[in-house]
Short mmCIF file of C-alpha atoms in Angstrom, two decimals:
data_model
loop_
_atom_site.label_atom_id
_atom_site.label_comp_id
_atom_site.label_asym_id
_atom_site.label_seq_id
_atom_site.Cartn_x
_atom_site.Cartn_y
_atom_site.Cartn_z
CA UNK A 1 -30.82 35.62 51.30
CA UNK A 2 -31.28 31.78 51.14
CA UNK A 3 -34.98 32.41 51.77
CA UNK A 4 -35.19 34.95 49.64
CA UNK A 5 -34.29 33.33 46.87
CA UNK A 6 -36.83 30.43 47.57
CA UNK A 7 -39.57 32.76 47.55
CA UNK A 8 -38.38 34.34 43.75
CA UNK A 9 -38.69 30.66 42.51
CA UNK A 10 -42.07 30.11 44.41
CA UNK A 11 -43.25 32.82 42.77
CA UNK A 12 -41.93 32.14 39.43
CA UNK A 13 -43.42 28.65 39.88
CA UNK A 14 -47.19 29.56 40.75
CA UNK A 15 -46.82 32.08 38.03
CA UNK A 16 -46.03 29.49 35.61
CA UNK A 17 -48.26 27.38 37.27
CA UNK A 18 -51.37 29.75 36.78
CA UNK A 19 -50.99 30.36 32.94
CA UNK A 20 -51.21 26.68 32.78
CA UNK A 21 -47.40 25.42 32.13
CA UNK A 22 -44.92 22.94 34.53
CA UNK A 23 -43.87 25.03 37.72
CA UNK A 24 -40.47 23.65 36.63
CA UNK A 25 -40.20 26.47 33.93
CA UNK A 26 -41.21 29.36 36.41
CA UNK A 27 -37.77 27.53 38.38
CA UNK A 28 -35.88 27.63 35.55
CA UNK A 29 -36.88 31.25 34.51
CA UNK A 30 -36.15 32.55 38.47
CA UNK A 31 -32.43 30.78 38.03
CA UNK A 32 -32.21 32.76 34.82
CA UNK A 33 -33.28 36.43 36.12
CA UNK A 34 -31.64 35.70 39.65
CA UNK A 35 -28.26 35.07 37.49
CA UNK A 36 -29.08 37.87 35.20
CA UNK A 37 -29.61 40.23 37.99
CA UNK A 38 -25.86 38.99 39.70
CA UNK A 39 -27.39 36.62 42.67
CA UNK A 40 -25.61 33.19 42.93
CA UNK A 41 -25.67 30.57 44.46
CA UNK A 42 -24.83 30.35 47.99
CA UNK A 43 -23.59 27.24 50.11
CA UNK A 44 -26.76 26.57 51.46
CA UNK A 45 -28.69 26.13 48.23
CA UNK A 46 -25.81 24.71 46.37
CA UNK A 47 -25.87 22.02 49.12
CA UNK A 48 -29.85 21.69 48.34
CA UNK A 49 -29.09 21.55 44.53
CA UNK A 50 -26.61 18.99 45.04
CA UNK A 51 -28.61 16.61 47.78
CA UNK A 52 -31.56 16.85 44.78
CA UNK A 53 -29.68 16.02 41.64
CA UNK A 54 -28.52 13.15 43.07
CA UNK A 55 -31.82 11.80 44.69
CA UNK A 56 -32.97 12.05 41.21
CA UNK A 57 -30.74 9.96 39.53
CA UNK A 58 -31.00 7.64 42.39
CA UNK A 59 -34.45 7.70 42.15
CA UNK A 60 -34.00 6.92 37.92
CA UNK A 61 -31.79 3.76 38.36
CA UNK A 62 -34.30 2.67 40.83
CA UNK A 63 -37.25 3.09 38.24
CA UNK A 64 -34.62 1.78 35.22
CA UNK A 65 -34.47 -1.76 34.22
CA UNK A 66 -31.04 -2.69 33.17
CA UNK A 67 -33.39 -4.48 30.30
CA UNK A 68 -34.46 -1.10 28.78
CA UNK A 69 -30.79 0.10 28.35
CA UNK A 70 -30.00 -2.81 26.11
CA UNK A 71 -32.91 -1.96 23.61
CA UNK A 72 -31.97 -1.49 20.13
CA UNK A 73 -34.27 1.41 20.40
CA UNK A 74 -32.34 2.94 23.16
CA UNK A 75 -28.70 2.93 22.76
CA UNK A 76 -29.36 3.21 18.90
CA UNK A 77 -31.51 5.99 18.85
CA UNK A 78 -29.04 7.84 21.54
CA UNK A 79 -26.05 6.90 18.97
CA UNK A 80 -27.70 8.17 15.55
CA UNK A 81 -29.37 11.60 17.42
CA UNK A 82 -25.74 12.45 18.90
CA UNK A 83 -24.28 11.55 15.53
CA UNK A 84 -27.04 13.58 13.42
CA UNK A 85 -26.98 16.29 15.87
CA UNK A 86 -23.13 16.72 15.98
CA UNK A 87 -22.89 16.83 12.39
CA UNK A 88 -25.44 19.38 11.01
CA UNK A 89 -24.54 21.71 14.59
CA UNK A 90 -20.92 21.54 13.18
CA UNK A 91 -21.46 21.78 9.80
CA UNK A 92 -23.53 24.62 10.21
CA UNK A 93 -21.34 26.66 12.52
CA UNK A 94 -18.77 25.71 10.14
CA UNK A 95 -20.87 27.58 7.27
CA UNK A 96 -21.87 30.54 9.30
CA UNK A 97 -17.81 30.97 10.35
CA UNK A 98 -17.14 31.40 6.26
CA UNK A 99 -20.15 33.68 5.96
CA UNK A 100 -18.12 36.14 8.76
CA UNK A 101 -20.14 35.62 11.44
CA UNK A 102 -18.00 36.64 14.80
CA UNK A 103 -19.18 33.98 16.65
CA UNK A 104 -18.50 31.01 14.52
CA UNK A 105 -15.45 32.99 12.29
CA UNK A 106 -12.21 31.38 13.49
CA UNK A 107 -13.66 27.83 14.86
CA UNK A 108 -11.77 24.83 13.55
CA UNK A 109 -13.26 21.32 12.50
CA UNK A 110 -12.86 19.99 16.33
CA UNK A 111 -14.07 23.00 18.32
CA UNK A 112 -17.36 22.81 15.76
CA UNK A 113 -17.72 19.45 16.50
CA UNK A 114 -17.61 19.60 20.58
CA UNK A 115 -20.29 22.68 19.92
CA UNK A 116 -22.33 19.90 17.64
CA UNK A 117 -21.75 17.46 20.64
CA UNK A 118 -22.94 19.63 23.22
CA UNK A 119 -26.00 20.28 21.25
CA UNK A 120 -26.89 17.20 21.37
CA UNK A 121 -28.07 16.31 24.60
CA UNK A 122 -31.14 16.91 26.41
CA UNK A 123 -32.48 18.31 29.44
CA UNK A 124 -33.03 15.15 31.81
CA UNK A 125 -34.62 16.50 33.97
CA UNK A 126 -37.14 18.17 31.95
CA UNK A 127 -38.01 15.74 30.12
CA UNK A 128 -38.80 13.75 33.18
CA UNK A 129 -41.13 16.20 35.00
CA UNK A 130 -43.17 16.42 31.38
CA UNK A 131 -43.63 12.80 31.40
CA UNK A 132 -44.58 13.21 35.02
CA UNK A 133 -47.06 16.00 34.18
CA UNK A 134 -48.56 13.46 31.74
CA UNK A 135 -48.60 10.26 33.48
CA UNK A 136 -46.59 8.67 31.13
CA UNK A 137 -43.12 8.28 33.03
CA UNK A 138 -43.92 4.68 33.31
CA UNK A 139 -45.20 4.30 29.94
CA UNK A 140 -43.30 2.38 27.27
CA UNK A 141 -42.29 5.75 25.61
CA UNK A 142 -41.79 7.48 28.69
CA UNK A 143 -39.18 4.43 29.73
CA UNK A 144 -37.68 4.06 26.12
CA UNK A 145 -37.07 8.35 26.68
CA UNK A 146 -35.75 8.66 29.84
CA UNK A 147 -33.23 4.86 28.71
CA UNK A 148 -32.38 7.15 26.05
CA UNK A 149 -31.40 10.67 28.65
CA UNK A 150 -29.48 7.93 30.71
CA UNK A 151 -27.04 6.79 27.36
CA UNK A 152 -26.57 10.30 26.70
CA UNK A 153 -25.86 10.96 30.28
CA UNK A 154 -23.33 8.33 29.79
CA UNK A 155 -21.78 9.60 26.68
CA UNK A 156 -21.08 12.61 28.40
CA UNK A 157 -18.98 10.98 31.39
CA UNK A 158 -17.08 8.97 28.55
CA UNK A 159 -16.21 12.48 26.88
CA UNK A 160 -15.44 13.86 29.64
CA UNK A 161 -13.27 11.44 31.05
CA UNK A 162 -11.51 11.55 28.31
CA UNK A 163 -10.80 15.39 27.55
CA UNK A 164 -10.38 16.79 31.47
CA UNK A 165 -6.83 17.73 32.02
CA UNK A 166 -6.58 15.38 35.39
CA UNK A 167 -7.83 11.94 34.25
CA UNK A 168 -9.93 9.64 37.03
CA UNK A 169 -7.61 7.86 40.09
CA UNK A 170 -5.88 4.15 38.85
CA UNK A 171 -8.66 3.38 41.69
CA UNK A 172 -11.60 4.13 39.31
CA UNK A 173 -12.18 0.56 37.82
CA UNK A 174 -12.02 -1.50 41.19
CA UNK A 175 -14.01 1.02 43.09
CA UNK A 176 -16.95 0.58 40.33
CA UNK A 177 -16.18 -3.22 40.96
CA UNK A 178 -16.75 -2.75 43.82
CA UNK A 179 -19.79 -0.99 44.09
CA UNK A 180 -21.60 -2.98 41.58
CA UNK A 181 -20.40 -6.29 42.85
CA UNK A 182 -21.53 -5.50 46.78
CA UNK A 183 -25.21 -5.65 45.23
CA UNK A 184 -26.10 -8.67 47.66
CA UNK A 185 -25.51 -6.54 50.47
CA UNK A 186 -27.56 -3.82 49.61
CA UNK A 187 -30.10 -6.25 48.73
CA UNK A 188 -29.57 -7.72 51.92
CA UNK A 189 -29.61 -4.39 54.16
CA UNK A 190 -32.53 -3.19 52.60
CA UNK A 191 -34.29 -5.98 53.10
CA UNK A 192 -34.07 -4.81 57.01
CA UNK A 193 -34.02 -1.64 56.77
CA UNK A 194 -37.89 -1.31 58.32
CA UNK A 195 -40.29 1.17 57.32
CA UNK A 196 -39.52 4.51 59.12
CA UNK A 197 -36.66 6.69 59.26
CA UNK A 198 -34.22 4.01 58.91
CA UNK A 199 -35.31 3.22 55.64
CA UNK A 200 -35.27 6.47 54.32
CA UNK A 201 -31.72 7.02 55.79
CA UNK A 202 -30.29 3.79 54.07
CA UNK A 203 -31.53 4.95 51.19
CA UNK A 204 -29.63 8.56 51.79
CA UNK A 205 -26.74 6.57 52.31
CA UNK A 206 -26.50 4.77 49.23
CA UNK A 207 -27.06 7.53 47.26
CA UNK A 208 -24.88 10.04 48.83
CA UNK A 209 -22.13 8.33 51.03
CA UNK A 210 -21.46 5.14 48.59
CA UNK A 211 -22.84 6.02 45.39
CA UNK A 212 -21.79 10.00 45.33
CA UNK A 213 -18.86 9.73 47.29
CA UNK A 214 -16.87 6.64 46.54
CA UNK A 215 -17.13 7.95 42.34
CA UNK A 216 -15.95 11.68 43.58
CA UNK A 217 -13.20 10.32 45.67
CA UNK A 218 -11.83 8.40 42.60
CA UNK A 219 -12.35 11.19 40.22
CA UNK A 220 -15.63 10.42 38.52
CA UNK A 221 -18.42 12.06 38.28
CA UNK A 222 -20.87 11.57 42.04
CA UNK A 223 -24.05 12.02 39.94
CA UNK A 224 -23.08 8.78 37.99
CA UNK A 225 -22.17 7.28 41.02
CA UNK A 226 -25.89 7.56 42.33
CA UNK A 227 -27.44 6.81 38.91
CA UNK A 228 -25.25 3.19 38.91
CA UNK A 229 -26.09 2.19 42.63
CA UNK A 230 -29.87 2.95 41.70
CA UNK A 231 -29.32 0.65 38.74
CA UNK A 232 -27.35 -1.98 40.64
CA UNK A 233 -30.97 -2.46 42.52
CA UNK A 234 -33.93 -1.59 39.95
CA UNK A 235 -34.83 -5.65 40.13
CA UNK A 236 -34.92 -5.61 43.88
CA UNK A 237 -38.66 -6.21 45.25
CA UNK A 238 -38.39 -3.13 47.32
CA UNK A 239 -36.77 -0.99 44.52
CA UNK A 240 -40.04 1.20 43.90
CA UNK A 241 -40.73 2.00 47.36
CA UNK A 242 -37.71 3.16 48.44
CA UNK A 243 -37.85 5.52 44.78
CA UNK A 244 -41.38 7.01 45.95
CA UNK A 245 -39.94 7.50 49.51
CA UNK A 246 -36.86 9.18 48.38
CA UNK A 247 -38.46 11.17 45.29
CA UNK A 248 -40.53 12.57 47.93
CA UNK A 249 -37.77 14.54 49.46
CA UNK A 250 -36.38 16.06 46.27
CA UNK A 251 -38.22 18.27 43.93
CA UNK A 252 -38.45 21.61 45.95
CA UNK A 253 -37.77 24.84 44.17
CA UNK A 254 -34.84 25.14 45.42
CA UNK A 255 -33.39 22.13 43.98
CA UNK A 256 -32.61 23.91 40.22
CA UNK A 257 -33.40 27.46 41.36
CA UNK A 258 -29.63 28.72 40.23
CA UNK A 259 -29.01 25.20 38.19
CA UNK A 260 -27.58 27.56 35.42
CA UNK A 261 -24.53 28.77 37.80
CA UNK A 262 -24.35 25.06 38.97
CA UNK A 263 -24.06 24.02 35.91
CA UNK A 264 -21.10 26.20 35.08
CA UNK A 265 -19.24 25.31 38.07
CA UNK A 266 -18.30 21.77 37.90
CA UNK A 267 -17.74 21.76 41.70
CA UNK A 268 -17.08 18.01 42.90
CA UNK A 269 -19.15 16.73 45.77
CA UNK A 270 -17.08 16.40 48.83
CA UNK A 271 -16.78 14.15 51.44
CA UNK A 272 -18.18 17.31 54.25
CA UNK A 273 -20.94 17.75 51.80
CA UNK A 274 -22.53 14.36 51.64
CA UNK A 275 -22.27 13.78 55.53
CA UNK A 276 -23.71 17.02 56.00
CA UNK A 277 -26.61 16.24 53.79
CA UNK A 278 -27.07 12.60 55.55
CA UNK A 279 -27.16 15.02 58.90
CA UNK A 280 -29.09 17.68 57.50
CA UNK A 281 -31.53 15.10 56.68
CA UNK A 282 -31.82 12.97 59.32
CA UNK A 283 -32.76 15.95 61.45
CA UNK A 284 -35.32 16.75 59.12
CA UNK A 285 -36.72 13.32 59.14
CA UNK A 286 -37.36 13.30 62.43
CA UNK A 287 -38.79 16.47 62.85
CA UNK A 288 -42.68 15.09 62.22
CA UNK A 289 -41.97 12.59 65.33
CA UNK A 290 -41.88 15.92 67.76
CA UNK A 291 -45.81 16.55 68.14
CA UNK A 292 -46.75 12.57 68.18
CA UNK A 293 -45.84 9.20 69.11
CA UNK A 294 -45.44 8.11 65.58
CA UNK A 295 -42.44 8.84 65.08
CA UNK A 296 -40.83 6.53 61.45
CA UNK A 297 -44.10 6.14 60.18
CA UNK A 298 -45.40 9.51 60.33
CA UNK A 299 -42.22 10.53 58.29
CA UNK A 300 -42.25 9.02 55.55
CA UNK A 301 -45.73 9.15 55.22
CA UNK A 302 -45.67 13.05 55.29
CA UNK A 303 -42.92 12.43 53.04
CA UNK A 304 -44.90 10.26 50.53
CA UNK A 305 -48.36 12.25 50.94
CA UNK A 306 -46.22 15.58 49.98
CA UNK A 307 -44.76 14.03 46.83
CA UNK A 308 -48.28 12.37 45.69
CA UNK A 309 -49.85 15.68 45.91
CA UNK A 310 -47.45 17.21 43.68
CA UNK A 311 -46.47 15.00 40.84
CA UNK A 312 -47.06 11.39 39.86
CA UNK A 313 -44.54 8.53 41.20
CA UNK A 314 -41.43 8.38 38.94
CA UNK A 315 -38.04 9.57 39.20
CA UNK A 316 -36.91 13.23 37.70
CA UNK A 317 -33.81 14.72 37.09
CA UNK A 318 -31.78 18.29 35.97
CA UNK A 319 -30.03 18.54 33.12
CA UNK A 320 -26.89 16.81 32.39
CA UNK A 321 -25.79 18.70 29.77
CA UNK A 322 -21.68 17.93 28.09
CA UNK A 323 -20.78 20.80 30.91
CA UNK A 324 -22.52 19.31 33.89
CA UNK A 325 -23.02 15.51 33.12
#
C-alpha cells in the first residue's frame, strides 16, 4: 500500500511536471484524490512526512539569518497582512452570516475572527519550492518572503499555545534556554563532525532528537523545535553545507503525499518516532558504502548529486497553516 501510494504521487508529479507546472502540485493534487477516494495515511508514510517537515525547517533556520527576522520589512509586513487579512475574512463572513448563508449564519465576532486568522497564513512550503523553481530562494525577496512564512509560522505557535486546552510543561522556558544557550557545543561538534556519514547523522540528530524532541516532550510544537536549532546556527561557517547535505534527503513525494490528513491530525512527534527515523536513516546512509570502498563520501555525495539534479540549494518547507503550525 505504502508503495502504492508513492507511485499515485509520482505520477501526479510527472504529470504536473509535463504540462509545465512544479511537481509539488501533482503531490498536492495525489494527497487530495488519495483523501477523496478514503486512503490515509499509514505509519510508514506518516513517519516519512514527519522526518521531511522537519528537515525542512531545519534546513530554513540554517539558510535564515537571525538579521532578516528583525527587518522592519519582515515582522511588519507579517503583522499588517495577518491584521488586514483577519479583518476583511471576518468581516466578510460576518456579512455573508446576515445575508443567510448556512455556512457563515450563526458565527459570532470571535469564531469569524479565528476563520480571518486562519486565512491568513501561507503555504511555507510552497512558497519555498516556487522560489526554488526560480532561483530566487537566496534572493533578497526570496529571503525577505520566506523571514516573513517564518513570523507567521511563529504567530501560529503563539495562538496556539495560547488556545489548546493542555497548555505547554512549566519546563517549556528552560528547555528553550537550554537549547539556544548550548549553541557553542553544536558549534563545537560540528566543527568535528567530518565529512561522511557522521556529518549527516549529527545533523539528523539535531534536528530530530534535540530540536524535535526536547520541544514535543515539553509540549511545544517539534517543528519549531527544528526551525530554532537551525536558527541557533545560521552564522556558523559550516551552516550551508550541512543545509545542502540534509535538504538532499528530504523532498521525495512522499514527504506531503497525504499532508492534507497530516495536517488535520495534530499528532505530536514521539520519542519512538525520532529514534526510529535517526535508525531508519542511518541504515539508509550507509547503504551506497555496500558496492565500494567509499563508504562517507560516496553518501553524501549521492545525497548532494540527487538534490542538485532536482531543485536549486535552499531550504523548503509544507505548510504551516493555524491547524498544523
Amino acid at each position: 500500500m505504502d508503495l502504492a501510494l508513492i507511485l499515485v504521487a509520482f505520477i501526479f508529479g510527472f504529470a504536473a511536471n509535463t504540462i509545465k507546472l512544479p511537481p509539488l502540485v501533482g503531490y498536492l493534487a495525489a494527497g487530495f484524490v488519495l483523501h477523496a477516494c478514503g486512503y490515509h495515511a499509514t505509519d510508514a508514510v506518516d513517519l516519512i512526512a514527519d522526518f521531511g517537515v522537519l528537515l525542512l525547517l531545519f534546513g530554513i533556520g540554517l539558510k535564515l539569518q537571525l538579521t532578516t527576522l528583525g527587518r522592519p520589512a519582515v515582522w511588519a509586513g507579517a503583522s499588517i497582512h495577518a491584521a488586514t487579512t483577519t479583518a476583511f475574512i471576518g468581516g466578510l463572513l460576518l456579512g455573508l452570516g446576515a445575508l443567510g448563508l448556512p455556512l457563515a449564519a450563526g458565527l459570532s465576532l470571535q469564531q469569524a475572527a479565528v476563520v480571518g486568522f486562519a486565512f491568513s497564513f501561507s503555504s511555507t512550503v510552497f512558497a519555498v519550492k516556487a522560489l526554488e523553481e526560480r532561483n530566487e530562494a537566496t534572493s533578497l525577496q526570496g529571503r525577505l518572503a520566506v523571514g516573513i512564512l517564518v513570523v507567521q509560522d511563529i504567530f501560529a505557535v503563539v495562538f496556539l499555545t495560547l488556545t489548546v486546552e493542555t497548555p505547554p510543561s512549566i519546563w517549556a522556558i528552560p528547555v528553550v534556554l537550554g537549547v539556544l544557550a548550548a549553541k557553542p557545543v553544536y558549534g563545537w561538534l560540528l566543527n568535528r563532525a567530518g565529512h561522511g556519514e557522521l556529518f549527516l547523522l549529527f545533523g539528523l540528530t539535531l534536528a530530530i532528537a534535540v530540536g524535535a524532541e526536547s520541544f514535543a516532550e515539553v509540549g511545544l510544537k517539534p517543528d519549531l523545535g527544528a526551525l530554532l536549532i537551525g536558527l541557533t546556527l545560521a552564522n556558523h561557517s559550516r551552516a550551508s553545507e550541512l543545509a545542502n547535505t540534509l535538504l538532499g534527503c528530504q523532498g521525495h513525494p512522499a514527504d506531503r503525499i497525504l499532508s492534507l490528513d497530516r495536517s488535520r491530525r495534530h499528532a505530536r512527534f514521539g520519542r519512538n518516532q525520532a529514534w526510529h527515523l535517526l535508525s531508519c536513516w542511518f541504515y539508509l546512509s550507509k547503504q551506497p558504502a555496500s558496492s565500494g570502498s567509499h563508504r562517507g563520501s560516496d553518501s553524501v555525495s549521492e545525497l548532494r548529486g540527487t538534490r542538485q539534479s532536482r531543485w536549486p540549494p535552499i531550504a523548503s518547507s509544507d505548510s504551516l497553516s493555524p491547524s498544523s503550525a
